[in-house]
């Protein structure tokens, strides 16, 4: 007699569980434990993703600082070479020093461009990490809420938590889940175009500086020739 009653209770409990899952929008293959596993896996995955984004952001910041130092060093070297060119005693020496100075300036520009690109990447990764960490916090809280509701056999609270989980999973896996990636790609393309324009403007400005320095050296050479 006891066994039929136990089976009846188990059947009723399973029906309640299935009602909660169905109400939340899950299909008949999902179980509450399976849903809880998905919630916990989602939270863990987001946490791991945030940590990886932080690691990549730190690496990008380090790369930016490294290239800033290289740009400054090359700029200083270019200045020193120009001074040598100004005081060189022959035309061949002036030309050689100016060629070296031009190369140092080019190296400085390239290092500066790398620093800017790395810094922009670091900031983007940092922003992404913040957003991912917030999602991870919400997902972790949801998994705890679902677990407690299940343990308490609170059908209403379980259903609410399952609905939130279903919404989160649909957002991540459905067509809308691709919106963020598409937007990221669009912004990356836009940033690349802006960076290319900035590099061109900077290069043009620095070429004008180099031309001005060449003119100064030419005038000084003429003055020295006239003095003779």
Tab-separated table of C-alpha atoms in Angstrom:
chain	number	residue	atom	x	y	z
A	1	UNK	CA	0.000	0.000	0.000
A	2	UNK	CA	2.845	2.337	0.852
A	3	UNK	CA	4.544	1.917	-2.528
A	4	UNK	CA	1.610	3.155	-4.644
A	5	UNK	CA	1.294	6.197	-2.400
A	6	UNK	CA	5.023	6.928	-2.743
A	7	UNK	CA	4.821	6.543	-6.491
A	8	UNK	CA	1.835	8.853	-6.548
A	9	UNK	CA	3.710	11.490	-4.547
A	10	UNK	CA	6.727	11.211	-6.849
A	11	UNK	CA	4.491	11.520	-9.881
A	12	UNK	CA	2.792	14.583	-8.426
A	13	UNK	CA	6.175	16.178	-7.612
A	14	UNK	CA	7.436	15.464	-11.131
A	15	UNK	CA	4.271	17.024	-12.521
A	16	UNK	CA	4.846	20.161	-10.430
A	17	UNK	CA	8.428	20.329	-11.672
A	18	UNK	CA	7.320	19.907	-15.258
A	19	UNK	CA	4.659	22.590	-14.835
A	20	UNK	CA	7.301	25.052	-13.636
A	21	UNK	CA	9.600	24.217	-16.550
A	22	UNK	CA	6.758	24.420	-19.051
A	23	UNK	CA	5.573	27.724	-17.620
A	24	UNK	CA	9.117	29.052	-17.972
A	25	UNK	CA	9.185	28.047	-21.636
A	26	UNK	CA	11.470	24.996	-21.508
A	27	UNK	CA	10.645	21.951	-23.628
A	28	UNK	CA	9.796	18.523	-22.260
A	29	UNK	CA	13.386	17.283	-22.339
A	30	UNK	CA	14.588	19.715	-19.681
A	31	UNK	CA	14.687	18.856	-15.979
A	32	UNK	CA	14.994	21.256	-13.070
A	33	UNK	CA	18.429	19.876	-12.222
A	34	UNK	CA	19.422	20.283	-15.840
A	35	UNK	CA	18.214	23.902	-15.745
A	36	UNK	CA	20.180	24.533	-12.559
A	37	UNK	CA	23.279	23.049	-14.179
A	38	UNK	CA	22.814	25.416	-17.131
A	39	UNK	CA	22.455	28.391	-14.785
A	40	UNK	CA	25.621	27.506	-12.900
A	41	UNK	CA	27.531	26.818	-16.124
A	42	UNK	CA	26.409	30.152	-17.560
A	43	UNK	CA	27.608	32.024	-14.463
A	44	UNK	CA	30.952	30.208	-14.442
A	45	UNK	CA	31.457	30.818	-18.156
A	46	UNK	CA	30.803	34.534	-17.792
A	47	UNK	CA	33.220	34.757	-14.856
A	48	UNK	CA	35.920	33.010	-16.884
A	49	UNK	CA	35.265	35.308	-19.820
A	50	UNK	CA	35.572	38.407	-17.612
A	51	UNK	CA	38.871	37.151	-16.213
A	52	UNK	CA	40.226	36.519	-19.712
A	53	UNK	CA	39.152	39.982	-20.840
A	54	UNK	CA	40.933	41.461	-17.840
A	55	UNK	CA	44.089	39.527	-18.684
A	56	UNK	CA	43.979	40.712	-22.287
A	57	UNK	CA	43.310	44.304	-21.199
A	58	UNK	CA	46.320	44.251	-18.866
A	59	UNK	CA	48.497	42.878	-21.667
A	60	UNK	CA	47.274	45.613	-24.020
A	61	UNK	CA	47.963	48.337	-21.432
A	62	UNK	CA	51.489	46.960	-20.968
A	63	UNK	CA	52.030	46.953	-24.723
A	64	UNK	CA	50.813	50.545	-24.943
A	65	UNK	CA	53.266	51.672	-22.247
A	66	UNK	CA	56.108	49.787	-23.896
A	67	UNK	CA	55.479	51.492	-27.219
A	68	UNK	CA	55.087	54.917	-25.628
A	69	UNK	CA	58.577	54.495	-24.212
A	70	UNK	CA	59.910	53.393	-27.597
A	71	UNK	CA	58.264	56.362	-29.332
A	72	UNK	CA	59.773	58.822	-26.865
A	73	UNK	CA	63.217	57.251	-27.171
A	74	UNK	CA	63.123	57.388	-30.966
A	75	UNK	CA	61.903	60.986	-30.921
A	76	UNK	CA	64.786	61.987	-28.639
A	77	UNK	CA	67.230	60.171	-30.894
A	78	UNK	CA	65.828	61.989	-33.922
A	79	UNK	CA	66.329	65.335	-32.188
A	80	UNK	CA	69.911	64.474	-31.300
A	81	UNK	CA	70.644	63.415	-34.885
A	82	UNK	CA	69.230	66.658	-36.257
A	83	UNK	CA	71.533	68.622	-33.968
A	84	UNK	CA	74.460	66.582	-35.258
A	85	UNK	CA	73.370	67.327	-38.805
A	86	UNK	CA	73.276	71.047	-38.046
A	87	UNK	CA	76.850	71.005	-36.783
A	88	UNK	CA	78.272	68.553	-39.319
A	89	UNK	CA	81.229	69.957	-41.246
A	90	UNK	CA	80.363	68.529	-44.666
A	91	UNK	CA	77.326	67.934	-46.819
A	92	UNK	CA	77.753	64.160	-46.784
A	93	UNK	CA	77.695	64.121	-42.998
A	94	UNK	CA	74.606	66.353	-42.861
A	95	UNK	CA	72.775	64.117	-45.316
A	96	UNK	CA	73.678	60.986	-43.389
A	97	UNK	CA	72.532	62.433	-40.054
A	98	UNK	CA	69.301	63.754	-41.564
A	99	UNK	CA	68.590	60.336	-43.080
A	100	UNK	CA	69.089	58.708	-39.708
A	101	UNK	CA	66.915	61.357	-38.068
A	102	UNK	CA	64.146	60.754	-40.590
A	103	UNK	CA	64.263	57.018	-39.884
A	104	UNK	CA	64.175	57.620	-36.140
A	105	UNK	CA	61.149	59.870	-36.575
A	106	UNK	CA	59.441	57.197	-38.652
A	107	UNK	CA	60.177	54.602	-35.975
A	108	UNK	CA	58.788	56.983	-33.375
A	109	UNK	CA	55.601	57.491	-35.378
A	110	UNK	CA	55.102	53.759	-35.790
A	111	UNK	CA	55.677	53.092	-32.086
A	112	UNK	CA	53.264	55.883	-31.214
A	113	UNK	CA	50.639	54.398	-33.541
A	114	UNK	CA	51.107	50.999	-31.916
A	115	UNK	CA	50.747	52.581	-28.478
A	116	UNK	CA	47.511	54.311	-29.475
A	117	UNK	CA	46.100	51.135	-30.982
A	118	UNK	CA	47.059	49.074	-27.923
A	119	UNK	CA	45.563	51.640	-25.560
A	120	UNK	CA	42.314	51.723	-27.531
A	121	UNK	CA	42.158	47.947	-27.465
A	122	UNK	CA	42.841	47.911	-23.718
A	123	UNK	CA	40.035	50.372	-23.024
A	124	UNK	CA	37.602	48.378	-25.170
A	125	UNK	CA	38.540	45.156	-23.386
A	126	UNK	CA	38.214	46.863	-20.011
A	127	UNK	CA	34.712	48.050	-20.890
A	128	UNK	CA	33.802	44.586	-22.131
A	129	UNK	CA	35.164	43.057	-18.916
A	130	UNK	CA	33.010	45.364	-16.811
A	131	UNK	CA	29.884	44.445	-18.763
A	132	UNK	CA	30.715	40.733	-18.642
A	133	UNK	CA	31.441	40.847	-14.904
A	134	UNK	CA	28.044	42.449	-14.306
A	135	UNK	CA	26.361	39.687	-16.285
A	136	UNK	CA	28.343	37.095	-14.328
A	137	UNK	CA	27.193	38.581	-11.022
A	138	UNK	CA	23.552	38.478	-12.124
A	139	UNK	CA	23.904	34.940	-13.465
A	140	UNK	CA	25.513	33.731	-10.235
A	141	UNK	CA	22.753	35.335	-8.155
A	142	UNK	CA	20.129	33.724	-10.387
A	143	UNK	CA	21.673	30.261	-9.976
A	144	UNK	CA	21.580	30.675	-6.186
A	145	UNK	CA	17.972	31.872	-6.270
A	146	UNK	CA	16.953	28.922	-8.426
A	147	UNK	CA	18.768	26.435	-6.207
A	148	UNK	CA	17.137	27.792	-3.043
A	149	UNK	CA	13.679	27.810	-4.635
A	150	UNK	CA	14.106	24.216	-5.755
A	151	UNK	CA	15.313	23.094	-2.331
A	152	UNK	CA	12.338	24.818	-0.705
A	153	UNK	CA	9.991	23.268	-3.296
A	154	UNK	CA	8.614	26.745	-3.861
A	155	UNK	CA	6.886	26.352	-7.214
A	156	UNK	CA	6.200	30.037	-7.704
A	157	UNK	CA	9.764	31.138	-6.937
A	158	UNK	CA	11.163	28.265	-8.996
A	159	UNK	CA	9.014	29.227	-11.966
A	160	UNK	CA	10.105	32.873	-11.717
A	161	UNK	CA	13.775	31.898	-11.570
A	162	UNK	CA	13.365	29.485	-14.462
A	163	UNK	CA	11.720	32.207	-16.544
A	164	UNK	CA	14.668	34.503	-15.871
A	165	UNK	CA	17.080	31.735	-16.829
A	166	UNK	CA	15.164	30.955	-20.024
A	167	UNK	CA	15.213	34.623	-20.951
A	168	UNK	CA	18.957	34.801	-20.350
A	169	UNK	CA	19.647	31.672	-22.414
A	170	UNK	CA	17.410	32.846	-25.265
A	171	UNK	CA	19.163	36.210	-25.289
A	172	UNK	CA	22.579	34.529	-25.385
A	173	UNK	CA	21.748	31.895	-27.998
A	174	UNK	CA	19.097	33.570	-30.132
A	175	UNK	CA	19.432	36.095	-32.985
A	176	UNK	CA	19.616	38.974	-30.496
A	177	UNK	CA	22.684	37.347	-28.989
A	178	UNK	CA	24.585	38.290	-32.125
A	179	UNK	CA	23.758	41.985	-31.914
A	180	UNK	CA	26.570	42.796	-29.518
A	181	UNK	CA	29.124	41.019	-31.712
A	182	UNK	CA	27.889	42.807	-34.825
A	183	UNK	CA	28.017	46.124	-33.005
A	184	UNK	CA	31.525	45.348	-31.801
A	185	UNK	CA	32.670	44.632	-35.342
A	186	UNK	CA	31.069	47.843	-36.592
A	187	UNK	CA	32.773	49.886	-33.916
A	188	UNK	CA	36.087	48.192	-34.627
A	189	UNK	CA	35.805	49.074	-38.301
A	190	UNK	CA	34.882	52.657	-37.470
A	191	UNK	CA	37.764	52.960	-35.010
A	192	UNK	CA	40.171	51.552	-37.605
A	193	UNK	CA	39.061	54.169	-40.114
A	194	UNK	CA	39.435	56.952	-37.552
A	195	UNK	CA	42.870	55.657	-36.582
A	196	UNK	CA	43.958	55.581	-40.223
A	197	UNK	CA	42.842	59.181	-40.649
A	198	UNK	CA	44.644	60.229	-37.487
A	199	UNK	CA	47.851	58.527	-38.614
A	200	UNK	CA	47.679	60.300	-41.964
A	201	UNK	CA	47.156	63.685	-40.327
A	202	UNK	CA	49.976	63.060	-37.866
A	203	UNK	CA	52.301	61.899	-40.613
A	204	UNK	CA	51.551	64.998	-42.671
A	205	UNK	CA	52.201	67.264	-39.691
A	206	UNK	CA	55.488	65.552	-38.906
A	207	UNK	CA	56.566	65.734	-42.532
A	208	UNK	CA	56.017	69.493	-42.334
A	209	UNK	CA	58.228	69.557	-39.229
A	210	UNK	CA	60.921	67.632	-41.046
A	211	UNK	CA	60.718	69.974	-44.022
A	212	UNK	CA	61.040	72.944	-41.693
A	213	UNK	CA	64.145	71.398	-40.122
A	214	UNK	CA	65.625	70.744	-43.540
A	215	UNK	CA	65.025	74.379	-44.456
A	216	UNK	CA	66.758	75.500	-41.247
A	217	UNK	CA	69.781	73.354	-42.068
A	218	UNK	CA	69.816	74.678	-45.628
A	219	UNK	CA	69.763	78.256	-44.399
A	220	UNK	CA	72.526	77.555	-41.892
A	221	UNK	CA	74.641	75.964	-44.617
A	222	UNK	CA	74.142	79.018	-46.827
A	223	UNK	CA	75.074	81.306	-43.940
A	224	UNK	CA	78.252	79.334	-43.314
A	225	UNK	CA	79.123	79.461	-47.015
A	226	UNK	CA	78.547	83.210	-47.094
A	227	UNK	CA	80.700	83.679	-44.011
A	228	UNK	CA	83.586	81.996	-45.779
